[in-house]
Amino acid sequence: MLQKFTDSYGREVNYLRLSVTEQCNLSCFYCRSTPGECGKETGKELLTVENCLTIGQVAVDLGITRIRLTGGEPLLRPDILDITGGLAAIPGLKDLSLTTNGILLEKIAFKLAAAGLKRVNISLDSLDEANFHQITNGGKLQSTLQGIEHSLQAGLTPVKINVVLLKGINDHEIEKFVAMTMEKELDVRFIEYMPTQGQKKWSHLFLPLQRVLEIAEKIAPLVTVDGEHGGGPAQYFRLEGAVGKIGLISPLSRHFCDRCNRLRVTSDGKIKPCLFSDDEIDLRPYFSAKEQLRAKFFEALQVKPDPRKVACSPVDRVRQFQGKRSMTQIGG
Ligand code: SAM
């Protein structure tokens, strides 16, 4: 690495989230851009395996040490094992992970581990079959639970469970989610709901994550613990006697922009310097010109927004920005 990959505000960027598709096999009501559209082809030209590996190689040369595959649902890509294996083989890449709804993990968890994937984050917004079905627009809870078991067995650990906390929809399940950490080596992370694409009505779904701690403390004493990888966005806690951890990710009420260490690449080949910005830089024209591709990564680094200008209350934060892409088009 010749130059430190650090942005204009002194933040070292070492993490890349690479989206490989916009398609999804679930259609969660708070995530999808158009109701019922998640399963459809978008008509956009997707990154090929070769494009993904070129991006990975350039990123690692610049100083990226961790890559997470995401989507849409990344396991819908028929060539996901080729993408995984190719990225895992890049010298200097220390951590390769994947975010999934877990539905297809039963079939593929062991193959992913053999291809070099280190760990998975699995989205799970309800532990109640009917509620899960409703939130995901038809999903089967058992498939995701099986996926979690297969990931544990395949050694894709620590398995992190991502729960988007939705007021009036799944907040009555906080206790059940928190209790999962007692017995199993699972990190259950609660994420604040973020309105996207200019949604005007959102506060009826938004619940600050303090509620999780209030409920957890009724089960057992809580201690603050360190997260992995030297400080991601989550604050971690452990219930006394628990095997797993509880994580809180509060992008709206307690933003972590001053510690942002990431870039995102969308499945149609655009770098997104910030989740909360519509800035995008197209990589497509440069796949056969590595020096230019490298220059585009530096350009992205330099337009990461000033963390001092980010509003500190949820209402102001949302007023400040709601982007054009839905979460499934970005990859979360
Ligand atoms: N299909 C994969 C999955 O289910 O994890 C990866 C893509 S999904 C877009 C990534 C994450 O974004 C999921 O945990 C999802 O719950 C979360 N997400 C989607 N919309 C969100 C929103 N409006 N606010 C907060 N998180 C959101």
Tab-separated table of N, CA and C in Angstrom, residues 166-172 204-205 207:
chain	number	residue	atom	x	y	z
A	166	LEU	N	-39.048	-2.039	14.937
A	166	LEU	CA	-40.176	-1.346	14.298
A	166	LEU	C	-41.295	-1.175	15.321
A	167	LYS	N	-41.550	0.079	15.672
A	167	LYS	CA	-42.547	0.353	16.731
A	167	LYS	C	-43.908	-0.237	16.377
A	168	GLY	N	-44.491	-0.950	17.336
A	168	GLY	CA	-45.829	-1.515	17.126
A	168	GLY	C	-45.832	-2.755	16.253
A	169	ILE	N	-44.662	-3.128	15.709
A	169	ILE	CA	-44.602	-4.280	14.809
A	169	ILE	C	-43.811	-5.426	15.466
A	170	ASN	N	-42.622	-5.106	15.991
A	170	ASN	CA	-41.843	-6.188	16.629
A	170	ASN	C	-41.257	-5.793	17.983
A	171	ASP	N	-41.624	-4.618	18.501
A	171	ASP	CA	-41.028	-4.218	19.793
A	171	ASP	C	-41.520	-5.094	20.950
A	172	HIS	N	-42.668	-5.760	20.768
A	172	HIS	CA	-43.129	-6.676	21.831
A	172	HIS	C	-42.302	-7.967	21.848
A	204	HIS	N	-44.052	6.864	13.161
A	204	HIS	CA	-44.901	5.831	13.760
A	204	HIS	C	-44.172	4.485	13.838
A	205	LEU	N	-43.090	4.326	13.053
A	205	LEU	CA	-42.332	3.068	13.071
A	205	LEU	C	-41.029	3.180	13.860
A	207	LEU	N	-38.372	3.746	16.758
A	207	LEU	CA	-38.261	3.586	18.210
A	207	LEU	C	-36.779	3.667	18.587
